[in-house]
PDB file of C-alpha atoms and ligand atoms in Angstrom:
ATOM      1  CA  MET A 418      -4.248 139.564 -45.385  1.00  0.00           C
ATOM      2  CA  ARG A 419      -6.249 137.033 -47.421  1.00  0.00           C
ATOM      3  CA  ALA A 420      -6.047 133.072 -47.211  1.00  0.00           C
ATOM      4  CA  ARG A 421      -3.353 131.477 -49.872  1.00  0.00           C
ATOM      5  CA  ILE A 422      -3.700 127.941 -50.245  1.00  0.00           C
ATOM      6  CA  VAL A 423      -2.474 125.235 -52.030  1.00  0.00           C
ATOM      7  CA  ALA A 424      -5.070 122.322 -52.986  1.00  0.00           C
ATOM      8  CA  GLY A 425      -4.506 118.676 -54.032  1.00  0.00           C
ATOM      9  CA  ASN A 426      -7.057 117.195 -55.873  1.00  0.00           C
ATOM     10  CA  TRP A 427      -6.672 113.863 -56.413  1.00  0.00           C
ATOM     11  CA  LYS A 428      -9.296 112.673 -58.434  1.00  0.00           C
ATOM     12  CA  SER A 429      -9.889 109.453 -58.890  1.00  0.00           C
ATOM     13  CA  ASN A 430      -5.725 107.881 -58.555  1.00  0.00           C
ATOM     14  CA  GLY A 431      -3.903 106.660 -55.577  1.00  0.00           C
ATOM     15  CA  ARG A 432      -3.674 103.836 -53.538  1.00  0.00           C
ATOM     16  CA  GLN A 433      -2.946 102.040 -49.686  1.00  0.00           C
ATOM     17  CA  ALA A 434       0.744 101.987 -50.794  1.00  0.00           C
ATOM     18  CA  PHE A 435       0.587 105.498 -52.743  1.00  0.00           C
ATOM     19  CA  VAL A 436      -1.610 107.450 -49.522  1.00  0.00           C
ATOM     20  CA  GLU A 437       1.273 106.076 -47.188  1.00  0.00           C
ATOM     21  CA  ALA A 438       3.807 106.519 -49.707  1.00  0.00           C
ATOM     22  CA  TYR A 439       2.741 110.449 -50.291  1.00  0.00           C
ATOM     23  CA  ALA A 440       2.459 111.406 -46.856  1.00  0.00           C
ATOM     24  CA  THR A 441       5.720 110.297 -46.361  1.00  0.00           C
ATOM     25  CA  ASP A 442       7.421 112.741 -48.580  1.00  0.00           C
ATOM     26  CA  LEU A 443       5.092 115.066 -47.824  1.00  0.00           C
ATOM     27  CA  LYS A 444       5.834 115.466 -44.392  1.00  0.00           C
ATOM     28  CA  ALA A 445       9.264 114.709 -45.558  1.00  0.00           C
ATOM     29  CA  ALA A 446       9.071 117.855 -47.759  1.00  0.00           C
ATOM     30  CA  LEU A 447       6.790 120.387 -45.016  1.00  0.00           C
ATOM     31  CA  ALA A 448       9.606 119.420 -42.108  1.00  0.00           C
ATOM     32  CA  GLN A 449       9.166 123.248 -42.398  1.00  0.00           C
ATOM     33  CA  LYS A 450       5.558 125.271 -42.370  1.00  0.00           C
ATOM     34  CA  PRO A 451       5.508 127.440 -45.575  1.00  0.00           C
ATOM     35  CA  ALA A 452       5.863 130.471 -45.268  1.00  0.00           C
ATOM     36  CA  GLY A 453       3.891 133.133 -46.336  1.00  0.00           C
ATOM     37  CA  GLY A 454       0.555 131.609 -44.263  1.00  0.00           C
ATOM     38  CA  VAL A 455       0.468 129.156 -47.637  1.00  0.00           C
ATOM     39  CA  THR A 456      -2.218 125.845 -46.286  1.00  0.00           C
ATOM     40  CA  VAL A 457      -2.089 123.358 -48.461  1.00  0.00           C
ATOM     41  CA  MET A 458      -4.915 121.118 -49.094  1.00  0.00           C
ATOM     42  CA  VAL A 459      -5.003 117.250 -49.864  1.00  0.00           C
ATOM     43  CA  ALA A 460      -8.207 116.347 -50.909  1.00  0.00           C
ATOM     44  CA  PRO A 461      -7.970 112.137 -52.225  1.00  0.00           C
ATOM     45  CA  PRO A 462     -10.378 110.091 -52.523  1.00  0.00           C
ATOM     46  CA  ASP A 463     -12.913 108.976 -50.318  1.00  0.00           C
ATOM     47  CA  VAL A 464     -11.975 106.050 -48.900  1.00  0.00           C
ATOM     48  CA  TYR A 465      -8.847 107.438 -48.133  1.00  0.00           C
ATOM     49  CA  LEU A 466      -9.251 109.982 -46.345  1.00  0.00           C
ATOM     50  CA  SER A 467      -8.835 108.555 -42.976  1.00  0.00           C
ATOM     51  CA  ALA A 468      -4.828 106.758 -43.630  1.00  0.00           C
ATOM     52  CA  LEU A 469      -4.475 109.822 -45.207  1.00  0.00           C
ATOM     53  CA  LYS A 470      -4.170 111.831 -42.295  1.00  0.00           C
ATOM     54  CA  ALA A 471      -3.324 109.490 -39.895  1.00  0.00           C
ATOM     55  CA  ALA A 472      -0.618 108.665 -42.137  1.00  0.00           C
ATOM     56  CA  LEU A 473       0.054 113.174 -41.832  1.00  0.00           C
ATOM     57  CA  GLU A 474      -0.720 113.774 -38.449  1.00  0.00           C
ATOM     58  CA  GLY A 475       2.164 117.070 -37.133  1.00  0.00           C
ATOM     59  CA  ALA A 476       2.320 118.465 -41.017  1.00  0.00           C
ATOM     60  CA  PRO A 477       0.412 121.335 -41.911  1.00  0.00           C
ATOM     61  CA  VAL A 478      -1.535 119.394 -43.873  1.00  0.00           C
ATOM     62  CA  GLU A 479      -5.766 119.943 -44.401  1.00  0.00           C
ATOM     63  CA  LEU A 480      -7.398 117.149 -45.374  1.00  0.00           C
ATOM     64  CA  GLY A 481     -10.662 117.970 -47.961  1.00  0.00           C
ATOM     65  CA  ALA A 482     -12.654 115.843 -49.584  1.00  0.00           C
ATOM     66  CA  GLN A 483     -13.214 116.255 -54.144  1.00  0.00           C
ATOM     67  CA  ASN A 484     -17.532 116.400 -53.349  1.00  0.00           C
ATOM     68  CA  CYS A 485     -20.126 116.276 -51.163  1.00  0.00           C
ATOM     69  CA  SER A 486     -24.069 115.216 -51.518  1.00  0.00           C
ATOM     70  CA  ALA A 487     -26.536 116.951 -52.220  1.00  0.00           C
ATOM     71  CA  THR A 488     -28.377 115.607 -48.967  1.00  0.00           C
ATOM     72  CA  ALA A 489     -28.152 115.110 -45.360  1.00  0.00           C
ATOM     73  CA  GLU A 490     -28.222 111.927 -43.665  1.00  0.00           C
ATOM     74  CA  GLY A 491     -30.801 109.480 -45.300  1.00  0.00           C
ATOM     75  CA  ALA A 492     -31.758 106.745 -47.648  1.00  0.00           C
ATOM     76  CA  TYR A 493     -29.125 108.026 -50.445  1.00  0.00           C
ATOM     77  CA  THR A 494     -27.483 104.876 -51.240  1.00  0.00           C
ATOM     78  CA  GLY A 495     -23.382 105.404 -52.203  1.00  0.00           C
ATOM     79  CA  GLU A 496     -23.275 109.214 -50.726  1.00  0.00           C
ATOM     80  CA  VAL A 497     -21.154 110.767 -48.934  1.00  0.00           C
ATOM     81  CA  THR A 498     -22.316 113.969 -46.394  1.00  0.00           C
ATOM     82  CA  ALA A 499     -21.196 116.989 -45.501  1.00  0.00           C
ATOM     83  CA  GLY A 500     -21.683 116.200 -41.864  1.00  0.00           C
ATOM     84  CA  MET A 501     -20.118 113.042 -42.738  1.00  0.00           C
ATOM     85  CA  LEU A 502     -16.796 114.179 -44.355  1.00  0.00           C
ATOM     86  CA  ALA A 503     -16.452 116.336 -40.792  1.00  0.00           C
ATOM     87  CA  ASP A 504     -16.356 114.018 -38.438  1.00  0.00           C
ATOM     88  CA  GLN A 505     -14.266 112.455 -40.262  1.00  0.00           C
ATOM     89  CA  GLY A 506     -11.588 115.011 -39.731  1.00  0.00           C
ATOM     90  CA  VAL A 507     -12.068 117.594 -43.657  1.00  0.00           C
ATOM     91  CA  ARG A 508     -11.534 120.701 -43.736  1.00  0.00           C
ATOM     92  CA  TYR A 509     -12.634 121.997 -47.357  1.00  0.00           C
ATOM     93  CA  VAL A 510     -14.718 120.350 -49.617  1.00  0.00           C
ATOM     94  CA  ILE A 511     -14.083 120.787 -53.185  1.00  0.00           C
ATOM     95  CA  ILE A 512     -17.966 121.568 -55.353  1.00  0.00           C
ATOM     96  CA  GLY A 513     -18.827 121.581 -58.319  1.00  0.00           C
ATOM     97  CA  HIS A 514     -16.146 120.484 -60.371  1.00  0.00           C
ATOM     98  CA  SER A 515     -16.443 120.717 -63.853  1.00  0.00           C
ATOM     99  CA  GLU A 516     -15.527 117.064 -63.688  1.00  0.00           C
ATOM    100  CA  ARG A 517     -18.693 116.826 -61.887  1.00  0.00           C
ATOM    101  CA  ARG A 518     -20.858 118.731 -63.284  1.00  0.00           C
ATOM    102  CA  SER A 519     -20.188 117.398 -67.352  1.00  0.00           C
ATOM    103  CA  TYR A 520     -19.349 113.633 -66.370  1.00  0.00           C
ATOM    104  CA  TYR A 521     -22.752 113.323 -63.912  1.00  0.00           C
ATOM    105  CA  GLY A 522     -24.412 116.671 -64.528  1.00  0.00           C
ATOM    106  CA  GLU A 523     -24.391 118.002 -61.597  1.00  0.00           C
ATOM    107  CA  THR A 524     -26.771 121.598 -62.385  1.00  0.00           C
ATOM    108  CA  ASP A 525     -25.669 124.941 -60.411  1.00  0.00           C
ATOM    109  CA  GLU A 526     -28.641 123.535 -58.999  1.00  0.00           C
ATOM    110  CA  VAL A 527     -27.216 120.814 -57.398  1.00  0.00           C
ATOM    111  CA  VAL A 528     -23.878 122.582 -56.978  1.00  0.00           C
ATOM    112  CA  ARG A 529     -25.837 125.197 -54.833  1.00  0.00           C
ATOM    113  CA  ALA A 530     -27.230 121.913 -52.877  1.00  0.00           C
ATOM    114  CA  LYS A 531     -24.570 120.623 -52.212  1.00  0.00           C
ATOM    115  CA  LEU A 532     -23.199 123.906 -50.683  1.00  0.00           C
ATOM    116  CA  ALA A 533     -25.466 124.344 -48.106  1.00  0.00           C
ATOM    117  CA  GLN A 534     -25.007 120.344 -46.847  1.00  0.00           C
ATOM    118  CA  ALA A 535     -21.437 121.771 -46.932  1.00  0.00           C
ATOM    119  CA  PHE A 536     -22.153 125.528 -45.131  1.00  0.00           C
ATOM    120  CA  ALA A 537     -24.612 122.904 -42.581  1.00  0.00           C
ATOM    121  CA  ALA A 538     -21.757 120.855 -41.811  1.00  0.00           C
ATOM    122  CA  GLY A 539     -19.017 123.451 -40.882  1.00  0.00           C
ATOM    123  CA  CYS A 540     -17.126 122.516 -43.800  1.00  0.00           C
ATOM    124  CA  VAL A 541     -15.207 125.021 -45.977  1.00  0.00           C
ATOM    125  CA  PRO A 542     -16.258 124.093 -49.935  1.00  0.00           C
ATOM    126  CA  VAL A 543     -14.245 125.450 -52.538  1.00  0.00           C
ATOM    127  CA  LEU A 544     -17.029 125.797 -55.399  1.00  0.00           C
ATOM    128  CA  CYS A 545     -14.798 125.758 -58.946  1.00  0.00           C
ATOM    129  CA  VAL A 546     -16.247 127.733 -61.950  1.00  0.00           C
ATOM    130  CA  GLY A 547     -14.673 128.282 -65.492  1.00  0.00           C
ATOM    131  CA  GLU A 548     -15.868 128.462 -68.819  1.00  0.00           C
ATOM    132  CA  THR A 549     -15.492 125.995 -72.014  1.00  0.00           C
ATOM    133  CA  LEU A 550     -13.282 126.412 -74.512  1.00  0.00           C
ATOM    134  CA  GLU A 551     -16.654 127.215 -76.659  1.00  0.00           C
ATOM    135  CA  GLU A 552     -17.714 129.549 -73.869  1.00  0.00           C
ATOM    136  CA  ARG A 553     -14.953 131.362 -73.684  1.00  0.00           C
ATOM    137  CA  GLU A 554     -14.443 131.936 -77.428  1.00  0.00           C
ATOM    138  CA  ALA A 555     -18.143 133.256 -77.774  1.00  0.00           C
ATOM    139  CA  GLY A 556     -17.413 135.418 -75.529  1.00  0.00           C
ATOM    140  CA  GLN A 557     -18.973 134.003 -72.317  1.00  0.00           C
ATOM    141  CA  ALA A 558     -16.583 133.691 -70.436  1.00  0.00           C
ATOM    142  CA  GLU A 559     -17.627 136.138 -67.781  1.00  0.00           C
ATOM    143  CA  ALA A 560     -20.855 135.753 -68.204  1.00  0.00           C
ATOM    144  CA  VAL A 561     -21.155 131.690 -67.468  1.00  0.00           C
ATOM    145  CA  CYS A 562     -18.167 132.340 -64.661  1.00  0.00           C
ATOM    146  CA  LYS A 563     -20.314 135.065 -62.327  1.00  0.00           C
ATOM    147  CA  ARG A 564     -23.226 133.007 -63.364  1.00  0.00           C
ATOM    148  CA  GLN A 565     -21.371 129.782 -61.673  1.00  0.00           C
ATOM    149  CA  LEU A 566     -21.056 131.867 -59.039  1.00  0.00           C
ATOM    150  CA  SER A 567     -24.533 133.076 -58.085  1.00  0.00           C
ATOM    151  CA  VAL A 568     -25.185 130.253 -56.831  1.00  0.00           C
ATOM    152  CA  LEU A 569     -23.356 131.853 -54.016  1.00  0.00           C
ATOM    153  CA  GLU A 570     -26.912 134.433 -53.553  1.00  0.00           C
ATOM    154  CA  GLY A 571     -27.904 134.317 -49.506  1.00  0.00           C
ATOM    155  CA  LEU A 572     -26.651 130.691 -49.543  1.00  0.00           C
ATOM    156  CA  VAL A 573     -22.645 131.669 -46.790  1.00  0.00           C
ATOM    157  CA  PRO A 574     -24.050 132.074 -43.780  1.00  0.00           C
ATOM    158  CA  GLU A 575     -22.242 134.818 -41.030  1.00  0.00           C
ATOM    159  CA  GLY A 576     -19.214 134.937 -40.827  1.00  0.00           C
ATOM    160  CA  ALA A 577     -19.111 131.260 -42.796  1.00  0.00           C
ATOM    161  CA  GLU A 578     -15.562 131.126 -45.008  1.00  0.00           C
ATOM    162  CA  VAL A 579     -15.709 130.077 -48.819  1.00  0.00           C
ATOM    163  CA  VAL A 580     -12.652 129.145 -51.479  1.00  0.00           C
ATOM    164  CA  ILE A 581     -13.792 129.807 -54.275  1.00  0.00           C
ATOM    165  CA  ALA A 582     -11.812 128.310 -57.444  1.00  0.00           C
ATOM    166  CA  TYR A 583     -11.346 129.231 -60.616  1.00  0.00           C
ATOM    167  CA  GLU A 584     -10.384 126.707 -63.418  1.00  0.00           C
ATOM    168  CA  PRO A 585     -11.340 126.878 -66.921  1.00  0.00           C
ATOM    169  CA  VAL A 586     -12.755 123.967 -68.538  1.00  0.00           C
ATOM    170  CA  TRP A 587      -9.909 124.012 -71.417  1.00  0.00           C
ATOM    171  CA  ALA A 588      -6.836 124.180 -69.136  1.00  0.00           C
ATOM    172  CA  ILE A 589      -7.703 121.123 -66.783  1.00  0.00           C
ATOM    173  CA  GLY A 590      -5.469 118.099 -67.505  1.00  0.00           C
ATOM    174  CA  THR A 591      -4.634 119.864 -71.224  1.00  0.00           C
ATOM    175  CA  GLY A 592      -1.594 121.468 -69.787  1.00  0.00           C
ATOM    176  CA  LYS A 593      -2.502 124.271 -72.137  1.00  0.00           C
ATOM    177  CA  THR A 594      -2.834 126.799 -68.333  1.00  0.00           C
ATOM    178  CA  ALA A 595      -4.858 130.135 -68.729  1.00  0.00           C
ATOM    179  CA  THR A 596      -2.046 133.484 -69.608  1.00  0.00           C
ATOM    180  CA  SER A 597      -1.072 134.454 -65.488  1.00  0.00           C
ATOM    181  CA  GLU A 598      -2.549 137.710 -67.295  1.00  0.00           C
ATOM    182  CA  GLN A 599      -6.121 135.970 -68.104  1.00  0.00           C
ATOM    183  CA  ALA A 600      -6.263 134.415 -65.117  1.00  0.00           C
ATOM    184  CA  GLN A 601      -5.361 137.927 -63.014  1.00  0.00           C
ATOM    185  CA  ALA A 602      -8.336 139.061 -64.881  1.00  0.00           C
ATOM    186  CA  MET A 603     -11.092 136.228 -64.740  1.00  0.00           C
ATOM    187  CA  HIS A 604     -10.402 136.202 -61.086  1.00  0.00           C
ATOM    188  CA  ALA A 605     -10.579 140.244 -60.172  1.00  0.00           C
ATOM    189  CA  GLN A 606     -13.398 140.595 -62.173  1.00  0.00           C
ATOM    190  CA  LEU A 607     -14.573 137.733 -59.209  1.00  0.00           C
ATOM    191  CA  ARG A 608     -14.012 139.486 -57.326  1.00  0.00           C
ATOM    192  CA  ALA A 609     -16.328 142.030 -57.811  1.00  0.00           C
ATOM    193  CA  ALA A 610     -18.815 139.360 -58.408  1.00  0.00           C
ATOM    194  CA  LEU A 611     -18.442 138.049 -55.047  1.00  0.00           C
ATOM    195  CA  GLY A 612     -19.569 141.892 -53.609  1.00  0.00           C
ATOM    196  CA  SER A 613     -22.557 141.819 -56.120  1.00  0.00           C
ATOM    197  CA  LEU A 614     -23.476 139.140 -54.491  1.00  0.00           C
ATOM    198  CA  GLY A 615     -22.937 141.054 -50.679  1.00  0.00           C
ATOM    199  CA  LEU A 616     -19.507 138.263 -49.504  1.00  0.00           C
ATOM    200  CA  PRO A 617     -17.544 139.892 -48.641  1.00  0.00           C
ATOM    201  CA  ALA A 618     -14.974 139.930 -51.327  1.00  0.00           C
ATOM    202  CA  ASP A 619     -11.398 140.994 -49.734  1.00  0.00           C
ATOM    203  CA  ARG A 620     -11.994 138.418 -47.508  1.00  0.00           C
ATOM    204  CA  ILE A 621     -12.958 135.574 -50.071  1.00  0.00           C
ATOM    205  CA  PRO A 622      -9.661 133.339 -51.454  1.00  0.00           C
ATOM    206  CA  ILE A 623      -9.581 133.110 -54.938  1.00  0.00           C
ATOM    207  CA  LEU A 624      -7.244 130.227 -56.180  1.00  0.00           C
ATOM    208  CA  TYR A 625      -6.057 129.443 -59.512  1.00  0.00           C
ATOM    209  CA  GLY A 626      -6.744 125.979 -61.372  1.00  0.00           C
ATOM    210  CA  GLY A 627      -6.166 124.097 -64.650  1.00  0.00           C
ATOM    211  CA  SER A 628      -2.338 122.910 -65.128  1.00  0.00           C
ATOM    212  CA  VAL A 629      -0.372 124.116 -62.513  1.00  0.00           C
ATOM    213  CA  LYS A 630       2.904 122.834 -62.766  1.00  0.00           C
ATOM    214  CA  ALA A 631       6.220 124.269 -60.695  1.00  0.00           C
ATOM    215  CA  ASP A 632       6.993 125.783 -64.083  1.00  0.00           C
ATOM    216  CA  ASN A 633       3.941 128.761 -64.192  1.00  0.00           C
ATOM    217  CA  ALA A 634       2.922 128.057 -60.371  1.00  0.00           C
ATOM    218  CA  ALA A 635       5.282 131.446 -59.569  1.00  0.00           C
ATOM    219  CA  SER A 636       4.324 133.848 -63.021  1.00  0.00           C
ATOM    220  CA  LEU A 637      -0.198 132.459 -62.412  1.00  0.00           C
ATOM    221  CA  PHE A 638       0.765 133.440 -58.408  1.00  0.00           C
ATOM    222  CA  ALA A 639       1.951 137.051 -59.697  1.00  0.00           C
ATOM    223  CA  GLY A 640      -1.580 138.231 -60.093  1.00  0.00           C
ATOM    224  CA  GLU A 641      -3.060 139.790 -57.378  1.00  0.00           C
ATOM    225  CA  ASP A 642      -6.058 137.530 -56.992  1.00  0.00           C
ATOM    226  CA  VAL A 643      -4.724 135.061 -57.055  1.00  0.00           C
ATOM    227  CA  ASP A 644      -4.638 133.706 -53.881  1.00  0.00           C
ATOM    228  CA  GLY A 645      -3.274 129.827 -54.362  1.00  0.00           C
ATOM    229  CA  ALA A 646      -3.599 126.855 -56.519  1.00  0.00           C
ATOM    230  CA  LEU A 647      -6.307 123.213 -57.435  1.00  0.00           C
ATOM    231  CA  VAL A 648      -3.830 121.815 -58.090  1.00  0.00           C
ATOM    232  CA  GLY A 649      -4.776 118.694 -60.932  1.00  0.00           C
ATOM    233  CA  GLY A 650      -1.517 115.978 -61.831  1.00  0.00           C
ATOM    234  CA  ALA A 651       1.155 117.739 -60.223  1.00  0.00           C
ATOM    235  CA  SER A 652      -0.219 117.100 -56.985  1.00  0.00           C
ATOM    236  CA  LEU A 653       0.123 113.393 -57.594  1.00  0.00           C
ATOM    237  CA  GLU A 654       4.349 114.435 -57.203  1.00  0.00           C
ATOM    238  CA  VAL A 655       5.249 114.884 -53.933  1.00  0.00           C
ATOM    239  CA  GLU A 656       7.976 116.978 -55.716  1.00  0.00           C
ATOM    240  CA  SER A 657       6.260 119.583 -58.302  1.00  0.00           C
ATOM    241  CA  PHE A 658       4.068 120.248 -55.273  1.00  0.00           C
ATOM    242  CA  ALA A 659       5.939 122.136 -52.902  1.00  0.00           C
ATOM    243  CA  CYS A 660       6.897 123.336 -56.494  1.00  0.00           C
ATOM    244  CA  ILE A 661       3.745 125.177 -56.543  1.00  0.00           C
ATOM    245  CA  ILE A 662       3.573 125.903 -52.200  1.00  0.00           C
ATOM    246  CA  ALA A 663       6.830 127.176 -52.603  1.00  0.00           C
ATOM    247  CA  ALA A 664       6.149 129.588 -55.449  1.00  0.00           C
ATOM    248  CA  LEU A 665       3.384 130.806 -53.452  1.00  0.00           C
ATOM    249  CA  SER A 666       5.147 130.647 -49.803  1.00  0.00           C
ATOM    250  CA  GLU A 667       7.914 133.156 -51.301  1.00  0.00           C
ATOM    251  CA  ARG A 668       5.316 135.780 -53.377  1.00  0.00           C
ATOM    252  CA  THR A 669       5.253 139.200 -51.099  1.00  0.00           C
TER     253      THR A 669
HETATM  254  C1  LIG B 851      -8.411 120.342 -60.877  1.00  0.00           C
HETATM  255  O1  LIG B 851      -8.332 119.045 -61.129  1.00  0.00           O
HETATM  256  O2  LIG B 851      -8.575 120.848 -60.688  1.00  0.00           O
HETATM  257  C2  LIG B 851      -7.366 120.593 -62.482  1.00  0.00           C
HETATM  258  C3  LIG B 851      -7.025 121.317 -61.448  1.00  0.00           C
HETATM  259  O3  LIG B 851      -6.844 119.239 -62.660  1.00  0.00           O
HETATM  260  P1  LIG B 851      -4.953 119.526 -63.463  1.00  0.00           P
HETATM  261  O4  LIG B 851      -4.440 120.861 -62.734  1.00  0.00           O
HETATM  262  O5  LIG B 851      -4.532 118.818 -63.767  1.00  0.00           O
HETATM  263  O6  LIG B 851      -5.381 120.527 -64.586  1.00  0.00           O
END
């Protein structure tokens, strides 16, 4: 069985008081370990990683980061390396988020370098792929996602874990969600593409991301190739996030 994951991406949100209140509420919501083998991951801004880790102690929650440096340690002012993140207890690192690609000019080459750093540090990368609305309307969605996925070629160390997140750019933070059919269709194509890259496609979780909320999670999770969700806005509200976790736990 593939891992099932609900991952929360806080983006640039949250302060110390929020970290503490959030951890208290999430611990209460997850007093029972989620059923169905669901893994929960939360990725706060880097400066709050250790505070969140401490506040969540004992809770069934993995720590994630939203980004990592494309380089190892050295004279790279302002960069946080994957090794530093691992040292702080981070297990998952989101790489290639569309906001990083569009606002910070991250190319596939940079994404590949970051993936290499994450693997070297022993972190599990969550590689985000997704097409813009323009690309979808031009019939290029599959080609764009496959190109973004192809950075994994020859890069994944034997036995290393990797997670894919299909996040159509037009659905991120817009309230528009892919239909469950659109999500399942793309996930199946991505799984086939992972196989073509020589990767163990059946074992690689593919998450859906893009305006996942409490009220649409169950229908998105109906797709057999949809292994969970990468959640932005709704992950900031513990009640909504917990409903999304429950929706995945309850999937048969
Ligand atoms: C995201 O940030 O990865 C995301 C999917 O955001 P949202 O859920 O807010 O659309």
